[in-house]
């Protein structure tokens, strides 16, 4: 059987039977949004992205097979591509990856139940997009600064360097752990300072900012910001200015425009 | 009527935006609205592959890596030679950082262009 035939069969099966597929919900959009005809969702084979519309809002959905697991790299990439592609044209409230409802009626019910809250959130996010600013320390510059600033680190480094080469590794363990601990503390302190400075520098250019937890030991900054589309150029120039100031010390990257992943979370304790 | 740009599959071919899966995971993981399964009707418990959230928890391993990195700074380098080497290191870092932001700012535009071109072609 050719791949093509098999996919065609799966697709017709998926569309014909409510039991073998369910609705993956990407996000909530204003009711006048329609996906382009060729838009495909996640899963294998990827099926068409459509909208389920109720009153003034709609849900971006595509059917997915019930039996297969979700979360392959392609699925994650497709999910983000659909949401980021949408936010360029219209506001969208991303639903967490993996939100799957049994059938069309369930999607309608979801929209009906949350209609006013969804609509209010969409209005709030209209003409706004998210950007993520990520910075990674340039290791050499970071460590040299720490050795300069923290005498104990330099002292430990010297003692380790001067230790005889034939010394068993275990005997320098305490000194190495202590050195690393000091460095780690200094990195954390530097990160806190840099993150605060970045948020403050961009504050006039952004609607709001959220600090994200570091995902790497040498992360300098990891911040999500919400930006008015009208101020996007100014914002980007603001990021460039920070990048220039930090050049040689921090490698800065700007991701976006993105769907507002960080700005739709239901408030929870500790967030 | 607004036409949303929910583009098609073929992730690998769509340029810089999808090149870094780590960025995708960092961006979307544990984000977005959560539908309360107890309230919403028809929530299906579809099997999700486990995705490791990358979080940083400082441990002895972390410390040893940092210590090793500090010791690496000295390799083949006396105090006297440290300065020129340091300057050289910084110069190359400048170049690198410049490239990074250039790709980013340029990359953003490129990404949009790619999208709209895709739309026109209706692939």
Short mmCIF file of C-alpha atoms in Angstrom, two decimals:
data_model
loop_
_atom_site.label_atom_id
_atom_site.label_comp_id
_atom_site.label_asym_id
_atom_site.label_seq_id
_atom_site.Cartn_x
_atom_site.Cartn_y
_atom_site.Cartn_z
CA UNK A 1 0.00 0.00 0.00
CA UNK A 2 1.44 3.36 -0.90
CA UNK A 3 1.83 6.01 1.76
CA UNK A 4 -0.50 8.24 -0.10
CA UNK A 5 -3.31 5.71 -0.13
CA UNK A 6 -2.85 4.92 3.54
CA UNK A 7 -2.98 8.58 4.49
CA UNK A 8 -6.05 9.15 2.38
CA UNK A 9 -7.74 6.23 4.08
CA UNK A 10 -6.80 7.42 7.52
CA UNK A 11 -8.10 10.85 6.74
CA UNK A 12 -11.45 9.63 5.51
CA UNK A 13 -11.68 7.34 8.49
CA UNK A 14 -10.88 10.23 10.79
CA UNK A 15 -13.53 12.41 9.29
CA UNK A 16 -16.09 9.68 9.14
CA UNK A 17 -15.92 8.35 12.67
CA UNK A 18 -16.25 10.40 15.83
CA UNK A 19 -14.81 7.58 17.88
CA UNK A 20 -11.37 7.29 16.34
CA UNK A 21 -10.50 10.97 16.53
CA UNK A 22 -10.87 13.84 18.95
CA UNK A 23 -10.43 17.60 18.73
CA UNK A 24 -7.06 19.09 19.59
CA UNK A 25 -7.68 22.67 20.63
CA UNK A 26 -4.82 25.09 19.89
CA UNK A 27 -6.34 28.28 21.12
CA UNK A 28 -9.26 30.66 21.31
CA UNK A 29 -9.59 33.42 18.72
CA UNK A 30 -12.13 36.11 17.79
CA UNK A 31 -15.15 34.69 15.96
CA UNK A 32 -14.22 36.22 12.60
CA UNK A 33 -10.92 34.37 12.33
CA UNK A 34 -10.67 31.54 9.84
CA UNK A 35 -7.56 29.46 9.19
CA UNK A 36 -6.18 29.41 5.70
CA UNK A 37 -7.49 26.47 3.75
CA UNK A 38 -4.17 24.70 3.52
CA UNK A 39 -3.41 24.97 7.24
CA UNK A 40 -2.57 21.60 8.75
CA UNK A 41 -2.45 20.63 12.38
CA UNK A 42 -0.33 18.21 14.32
CA UNK A 43 -0.48 14.44 14.35
CA UNK A 44 0.18 11.90 11.66
CA UNK A 45 -1.27 12.48 9.15
CA UNK A 46 -1.79 16.19 9.88
CA UNK A 47 -5.44 17.11 9.36
CA UNK A 48 -6.91 20.48 8.50
CA UNK A 49 -7.00 23.26 11.07
CA UNK A 50 -10.52 24.64 11.29
CA UNK A 51 -12.47 26.85 13.66
CA UNK A 52 -15.42 26.03 15.85
CA UNK A 53 -17.27 29.31 16.27
CA UNK A 54 -19.72 30.35 18.96
CA UNK A 55 -21.08 33.87 19.04
CA UNK A 56 -18.09 36.25 19.09
CA UNK A 57 -15.31 33.73 19.67
CA UNK A 58 -13.93 30.61 18.04
CA UNK A 59 -11.53 27.78 18.77
CA UNK A 60 -8.70 26.74 16.45
CA UNK A 61 -8.92 22.95 16.27
CA UNK A 62 -7.77 19.99 14.25
CA UNK A 63 -8.75 16.37 14.58
CA UNK A 64 -6.20 13.98 16.00
CA UNK A 65 -6.29 10.19 16.27
CA UNK A 66 -7.21 8.97 19.73
CA UNK A 67 -4.84 6.03 19.79
CA UNK A 68 -1.52 7.70 19.08
CA UNK A 69 0.46 9.62 21.68
CA UNK A 70 1.10 13.31 21.14
CA UNK A 71 4.24 15.25 21.86
CA UNK A 72 6.68 14.26 19.13
CA UNK A 73 9.00 17.13 18.19
CA UNK A 74 6.94 17.70 15.03
CA UNK A 75 3.78 18.02 17.14
CA UNK A 76 5.32 20.68 19.37
CA UNK A 77 6.69 22.58 16.41
CA UNK A 78 3.33 22.42 14.60
CA UNK A 79 1.47 23.63 17.70
CA UNK A 80 3.75 26.62 18.10
CA UNK A 81 3.75 27.40 14.38
CA UNK A 82 -0.03 27.50 14.25
CA UNK A 83 -0.33 29.78 17.27
CA UNK A 84 2.55 32.07 16.30
CA UNK A 85 1.22 32.22 12.75
CA UNK A 86 -2.17 33.24 14.04
CA UNK A 87 -1.03 35.98 16.41
CA UNK A 88 0.50 37.92 13.54
CA UNK A 89 -3.02 38.43 12.21
CA UNK A 90 -5.32 38.24 15.21
CA UNK A 91 -5.26 37.86 18.97
CA UNK A 92 -5.18 34.27 20.21
CA UNK A 93 -5.34 32.66 23.64
CA UNK A 94 -3.12 29.59 23.51
CA UNK A 95 -4.45 26.55 25.31
CA UNK A 96 -1.86 24.36 26.95
CA UNK A 97 -0.33 21.77 24.64
CA UNK A 98 -2.35 18.59 24.83
CA UNK A 99 -5.82 20.05 25.35
CA UNK A 100 -8.00 17.50 23.56
CA UNK A 101 -11.80 17.38 23.62
CA UNK A 102 -13.93 14.43 22.61
CA UNK A 103 -16.05 16.06 19.95
CA UNK A 104 -17.25 19.26 18.37
CA UNK A 105 -20.04 19.68 20.90
CA UNK A 106 -17.53 19.68 23.74
CA UNK A 107 -15.56 22.44 22.04
CA UNK A 108 -18.77 24.44 21.63
CA UNK A 109 -19.59 23.93 25.29
CA UNK A 110 -16.12 25.10 26.29
CA UNK A 111 -16.57 28.28 24.25
CA UNK A 112 -20.08 28.88 25.59
CA UNK A 113 -19.08 28.42 29.21
CA UNK A 114 -16.07 30.71 28.98
CA UNK A 115 -17.39 33.08 26.34
CA UNK A 116 -17.25 36.38 28.20
CA UNK A 117 -13.96 35.67 29.94
CA UNK A 118 -12.34 34.55 26.67
CA UNK A 119 -13.68 37.61 24.87
CA UNK A 120 -12.39 39.96 27.56
CA UNK A 121 -8.95 38.33 27.40
CA UNK A 122 -8.90 38.56 23.61
CA UNK A 123 -9.73 42.26 23.78
CA UNK A 124 -6.99 42.74 26.33
CA UNK A 125 -4.46 41.05 24.02
CA UNK A 126 -5.64 42.68 20.80
CA UNK A 127 -2.73 44.12 18.80
CA UNK A 128 -0.23 42.75 21.26
CA UNK A 129 2.30 39.97 20.89
CA UNK A 130 4.77 38.20 23.11
CA UNK A 131 8.52 38.21 22.77
CA UNK A 132 11.03 36.20 24.75
CA UNK A 133 14.45 37.64 25.48
CA UNK A 134 17.12 35.09 26.26
CA UNK A 135 20.65 35.83 27.26
CA UNK A 136 23.53 33.45 27.83
CA UNK A 137 26.70 34.51 29.57
CA UNK A 138 29.93 34.42 27.64
CA UNK A 139 31.65 31.90 29.89
CA UNK A 140 35.14 33.34 29.87
CA UNK A 141 34.03 36.92 30.54
CA UNK A 142 31.66 35.75 33.28
CA UNK A 143 34.22 33.62 35.13
CA UNK A 144 36.99 36.18 34.88
CA UNK A 145 34.71 38.82 36.33
CA UNK A 146 33.84 36.53 39.23
CA UNK A 147 37.49 35.73 39.93
CA UNK A 148 38.15 39.45 40.00
CA UNK A 149 35.20 40.25 42.26
CA UNK A 150 35.40 37.37 44.72
CA UNK A 151 38.83 36.97 46.39
CA UNK A 152 37.99 33.55 47.81
CA UNK A 153 37.26 32.19 44.33
CA UNK A 154 40.62 33.44 43.05
CA UNK A 155 42.36 31.97 46.09
CA UNK A 156 40.76 28.56 45.58
CA UNK A 157 41.55 28.66 41.89
CA UNK A 158 45.20 29.36 42.71
CA UNK A 159 45.41 26.58 45.27
CA UNK A 160 43.94 24.10 42.79
CA UNK A 161 46.28 25.24 40.07
CA UNK A 162 49.30 24.91 42.32
CA UNK A 163 48.35 21.46 43.56
CA UNK A 164 50.73 18.73 42.36
CA UNK A 165 49.50 16.96 39.24
CA UNK A 166 49.89 13.51 40.77
CA UNK A 167 47.49 14.30 43.60
CA UNK A 168 44.47 11.98 43.54
CA UNK A 169 41.39 13.78 42.21
CA UNK A 170 39.49 13.05 45.39
CA UNK A 171 41.85 15.11 47.54
CA UNK A 172 40.95 18.33 45.78
CA UNK A 173 37.23 17.56 45.81
CA UNK A 174 36.34 19.87 48.68
CA UNK A 175 38.18 22.81 47.16
CA UNK A 176 36.60 22.25 43.77
CA UNK A 177 33.09 21.95 45.20
CA UNK A 178 33.61 25.09 47.24
CA UNK A 179 34.96 26.98 44.24
CA UNK A 180 32.01 25.90 42.12
CA UNK A 181 29.58 26.83 44.83
CA UNK A 182 31.02 30.33 45.07
CA UNK A 183 30.90 30.69 41.30
CA UNK A 184 27.31 29.47 41.24
CA UNK A 185 26.28 31.99 43.87
CA UNK A 186 27.96 34.77 41.96
CA UNK A 187 26.26 33.70 38.72
CA UNK A 188 22.88 33.73 40.44
CA UNK A 189 23.49 37.19 41.87
CA UNK A 190 24.66 38.50 38.49
CA UNK A 191 21.60 36.95 36.82
CA UNK A 192 19.26 38.65 39.27
CA UNK A 193 20.91 42.01 38.66
CA UNK A 194 20.95 41.62 34.87
CA UNK A 195 17.33 40.46 34.74
CA UNK A 196 16.21 43.41 36.83
CA UNK A 197 18.16 45.81 34.64
CA UNK A 198 16.76 44.32 31.44
CA UNK A 199 13.15 44.53 32.64
CA UNK A 200 13.70 48.10 33.83
CA UNK A 201 15.31 49.13 30.53
CA UNK A 202 12.42 47.73 28.50
CA UNK A 203 9.67 48.75 30.88
CA UNK A 204 8.70 51.92 28.94
CA UNK A 205 8.45 49.85 25.73
CA UNK A 206 6.46 46.87 26.97
CA UNK A 207 2.99 46.30 28.37
CA UNK A 208 4.23 43.88 30.98
CA UNK A 209 7.09 41.48 31.62
CA UNK A 210 7.40 38.11 33.29
CA UNK A 211 10.62 36.60 34.50
CA UNK A 212 11.02 32.99 33.35
CA UNK A 213 13.12 30.52 35.30
CA UNK A 214 16.59 29.85 33.88
CA UNK A 215 16.90 26.66 31.84
CA UNK A 216 20.68 26.63 31.73
CA UNK A 217 23.33 27.25 34.35
CA UNK A 218 24.82 30.07 32.35
CA UNK A 219 21.53 31.76 31.48
CA UNK A 220 21.86 35.49 32.02
CA UNK A 221 18.28 36.56 31.40
CA UNK A 222 15.08 34.75 30.42
CA UNK A 223 12.18 37.15 30.22
CA UNK A 224 8.82 37.11 28.43
CA UNK A 225 7.33 40.47 27.51
CA UNK A 226 4.04 41.61 26.02
CA UNK A 227 4.48 44.30 23.39
CA UNK A 228 2.01 46.59 21.63
CA UNK A 229 2.33 45.94 17.91
CA UNK A 230 2.52 49.68 17.33
CA UNK A 231 5.62 49.88 19.51
CA UNK A 232 7.36 46.81 18.16
CA UNK A 233 10.12 48.65 16.32
CA UNK A 234 10.89 50.79 19.34
CA UNK A 235 10.95 47.70 21.50
CA UNK A 236 13.33 45.92 19.15
CA UNK A 237 15.62 48.93 19.17
CA UNK A 238 15.49 48.87 22.96
CA UNK A 239 16.61 45.24 22.97
CA UNK A 240 19.39 46.10 20.53
CA UNK A 241 20.58 48.84 22.85
CA UNK A 242 20.81 46.40 25.75
CA UNK A 243 22.59 43.92 23.53
CA UNK A 244 25.17 46.54 22.61
CA UNK A 245 25.70 47.44 26.24
CA UNK A 246 26.23 43.80 27.20
CA UNK A 247 28.24 42.80 24.15
CA UNK A 248 31.15 40.53 24.99
CA UNK A 249 29.55 39.55 28.27
CA UNK A 250 26.09 38.27 27.30
CA UNK A 251 24.83 36.77 24.07
CA UNK A 252 21.30 38.05 23.70
CA UNK A 253 18.58 36.53 21.57
CA UNK A 254 15.09 37.77 20.81
CA UNK A 255 12.35 35.23 20.03
CA UNK A 256 9.09 36.38 18.49
CA UNK A 257 6.58 37.59 17.72
CA UNK A 258 4.94 34.77 19.64
CA UNK A 259 1.43 33.93 20.77
CA UNK A 260 1.00 35.16 24.36
CA UNK A 261 1.92 31.85 26.02
CA UNK A 262 3.06 33.58 29.19
CA UNK A 263 0.18 36.01 29.46
CA UNK A 264 -2.90 33.84 29.56
CA UNK A 265 -2.19 31.67 32.57
CA UNK A 266 -4.92 31.48 35.14
CA UNK A 267 -3.55 33.16 38.25
CA UNK A 268 -2.32 30.58 40.70
CA UNK A 269 -0.65 30.77 44.03
CA UNK A 270 3.08 31.11 43.63
CA UNK A 271 2.97 32.43 40.07
CA UNK B 1 -13.13 38.67 8.13
CA UNK B 2 -9.66 38.02 9.45
CA UNK B 3 -7.69 35.22 7.91
CA UNK B 4 -5.41 33.58 10.41
CA UNK B 5 -2.08 32.34 9.25
CA UNK B 6 -2.21 28.84 10.55
CA UNK B 7 0.43 27.49 8.25
CA UNK B 8 0.95 23.97 7.09
CA UNK B 9 3.24 21.15 8.14
CA UNK B 10 6.79 20.50 7.03
CA UNK B 11 8.39 21.98 10.11
CA UNK B 12 11.98 21.27 9.22
CA UNK B 13 11.81 23.23 6.02
CA UNK B 14 10.31 26.40 7.36
CA UNK B 15 13.49 28.25 8.13
CA UNK B 16 15.14 29.42 11.28
CA UNK B 17 12.03 29.51 13.43
CA UNK B 18 11.77 25.77 13.82
CA UNK B 19 15.46 24.99 13.81
CA UNK B 20 15.79 24.94 17.55
CA UNK B 21 13.50 22.42 19.18
CA UNK B 22 14.88 23.42 22.56
CA UNK B 23 13.49 26.91 22.03
CA UNK B 24 10.11 25.47 21.11
CA UNK B 25 10.02 23.33 24.22
CA UNK B 26 11.17 26.17 26.44
CA UNK B 27 8.58 28.49 24.95
CA UNK B 28 5.46 26.35 25.07
CA UNK B 29 6.02 23.82 27.81
CA UNK B 30 3.68 24.30 30.76
CA UNK B 31 2.35 27.50 29.20
CA UNK B 32 -1.07 28.44 27.89
CA UNK B 33 -4.52 28.24 29.39
CA UNK B 34 -5.38 25.10 31.28
CA UNK B 35 -8.89 23.80 30.88
CA UNK B 36 -10.19 22.41 34.13
CA UNK B 37 -11.01 18.81 33.30
CA UNK B 38 -13.47 18.64 36.20
CA UNK B 39 -15.54 21.50 34.86
CA UNK B 40 -15.17 21.18 31.11
CA UNK B 41 -17.14 18.47 29.39
CA UNK B 42 -15.52 16.02 27.03
CA UNK B 43 -11.89 16.43 27.96
CA UNK B 44 -10.03 13.45 26.58
CA UNK B 45 -7.05 12.09 28.44
CA UNK B 46 -4.93 11.53 25.39
CA UNK B 47 -1.49 10.12 26.02
CA UNK B 48 1.21 12.78 25.99
CA UNK B 49 4.82 11.89 25.52
CA UNK B 50 6.85 12.98 28.47
CA UNK B 51 8.74 16.13 27.79
CA UNK B 52 11.50 17.00 30.20
CA UNK B 53 11.23 20.48 31.53
CA UNK B 54 14.70 21.89 31.67
CA UNK B 55 15.13 23.44 35.03
CA UNK B 56 18.27 24.45 36.77
CA UNK B 57 18.85 22.97 40.17
CA UNK B 58 22.27 23.74 41.54
CA UNK B 59 24.00 20.59 42.76
CA UNK B 60 27.48 19.30 43.38
CA UNK B 61 27.61 18.45 39.67
CA UNK B 62 26.92 22.08 38.87
CA UNK B 63 29.66 23.19 41.22
CA UNK B 64 32.17 20.78 39.74
CA UNK B 65 31.37 21.95 36.24
CA UNK B 66 31.88 25.56 37.25
CA UNK B 67 35.13 24.69 39.03
CA UNK B 68 36.34 22.87 35.96
CA UNK B 69 35.43 25.84 33.76
CA UNK B 70 37.38 28.16 36.06
CA UNK B 71 40.39 25.88 35.92
CA UNK B 72 40.16 25.71 32.15
CA UNK B 73 40.69 29.48 32.04
CA UNK B 74 44.26 28.93 33.10
CA UNK B 75 45.22 26.23 30.65
CA UNK B 76 48.55 27.04 29.03
CA UNK B 77 48.41 30.52 30.38
CA UNK B 78 50.62 32.33 32.85
CA UNK B 79 49.57 35.45 34.70
CA UNK B 80 51.62 37.54 32.33
CA UNK B 81 49.97 36.12 29.27
CA UNK B 82 46.48 36.37 30.68
CA UNK B 83 45.85 39.91 29.52
CA UNK B 84 46.40 39.55 25.77
CA UNK B 85 44.50 36.29 25.81
CA UNK B 86 41.68 37.91 27.67
CA UNK B 87 41.48 40.73 25.15
CA UNK B 88 41.46 38.21 22.33
CA UNK B 89 38.70 36.27 23.98
CA UNK B 90 36.57 39.35 24.35
CA UNK B 91 37.09 40.43 20.77
CA UNK B 92 35.84 37.11 19.48
CA UNK B 93 32.90 37.24 21.84
CA UNK B 94 31.90 40.63 20.49
CA UNK B 95 31.87 39.30 17.01
CA UNK B 96 29.81 36.34 18.07
CA UNK B 97 27.27 38.38 19.99
CA UNK B 98 26.91 40.74 17.07
CA UNK B 99 26.09 37.85 14.81
CA UNK B 100 23.56 36.54 17.23
CA UNK B 101 21.53 39.70 17.50
CA UNK B 102 21.88 40.33 13.79
CA UNK B 103 20.40 36.93 13.07
CA UNK B 104 17.68 37.57 15.55
CA UNK B 105 16.46 40.88 14.38
CA UNK B 106 16.95 39.86 10.77
CA UNK B 107 15.56 36.43 11.55
CA UNK B 108 12.32 37.86 12.81
CA UNK B 109 11.75 39.67 9.58
CA UNK B 110 12.79 36.70 7.55
CA UNK B 111 10.33 34.60 9.43
CA UNK B 112 7.46 36.90 8.67
CA UNK B 113 8.42 37.07 5.06
CA UNK B 114 8.53 33.32 4.90
CA UNK B 115 5.07 33.13 6.36
CA UNK B 116 3.46 35.56 4.00
CA UNK B 117 5.19 33.98 1.06
CA UNK B 118 3.90 30.61 2.15
CA UNK B 119 0.43 32.06 2.32
CA UNK B 120 0.56 33.45 -1.14
CA UNK B 121 1.81 30.20 -2.53
CA UNK B 122 -0.87 28.35 -0.62
CA UNK B 123 1.33 25.35 -0.10
#
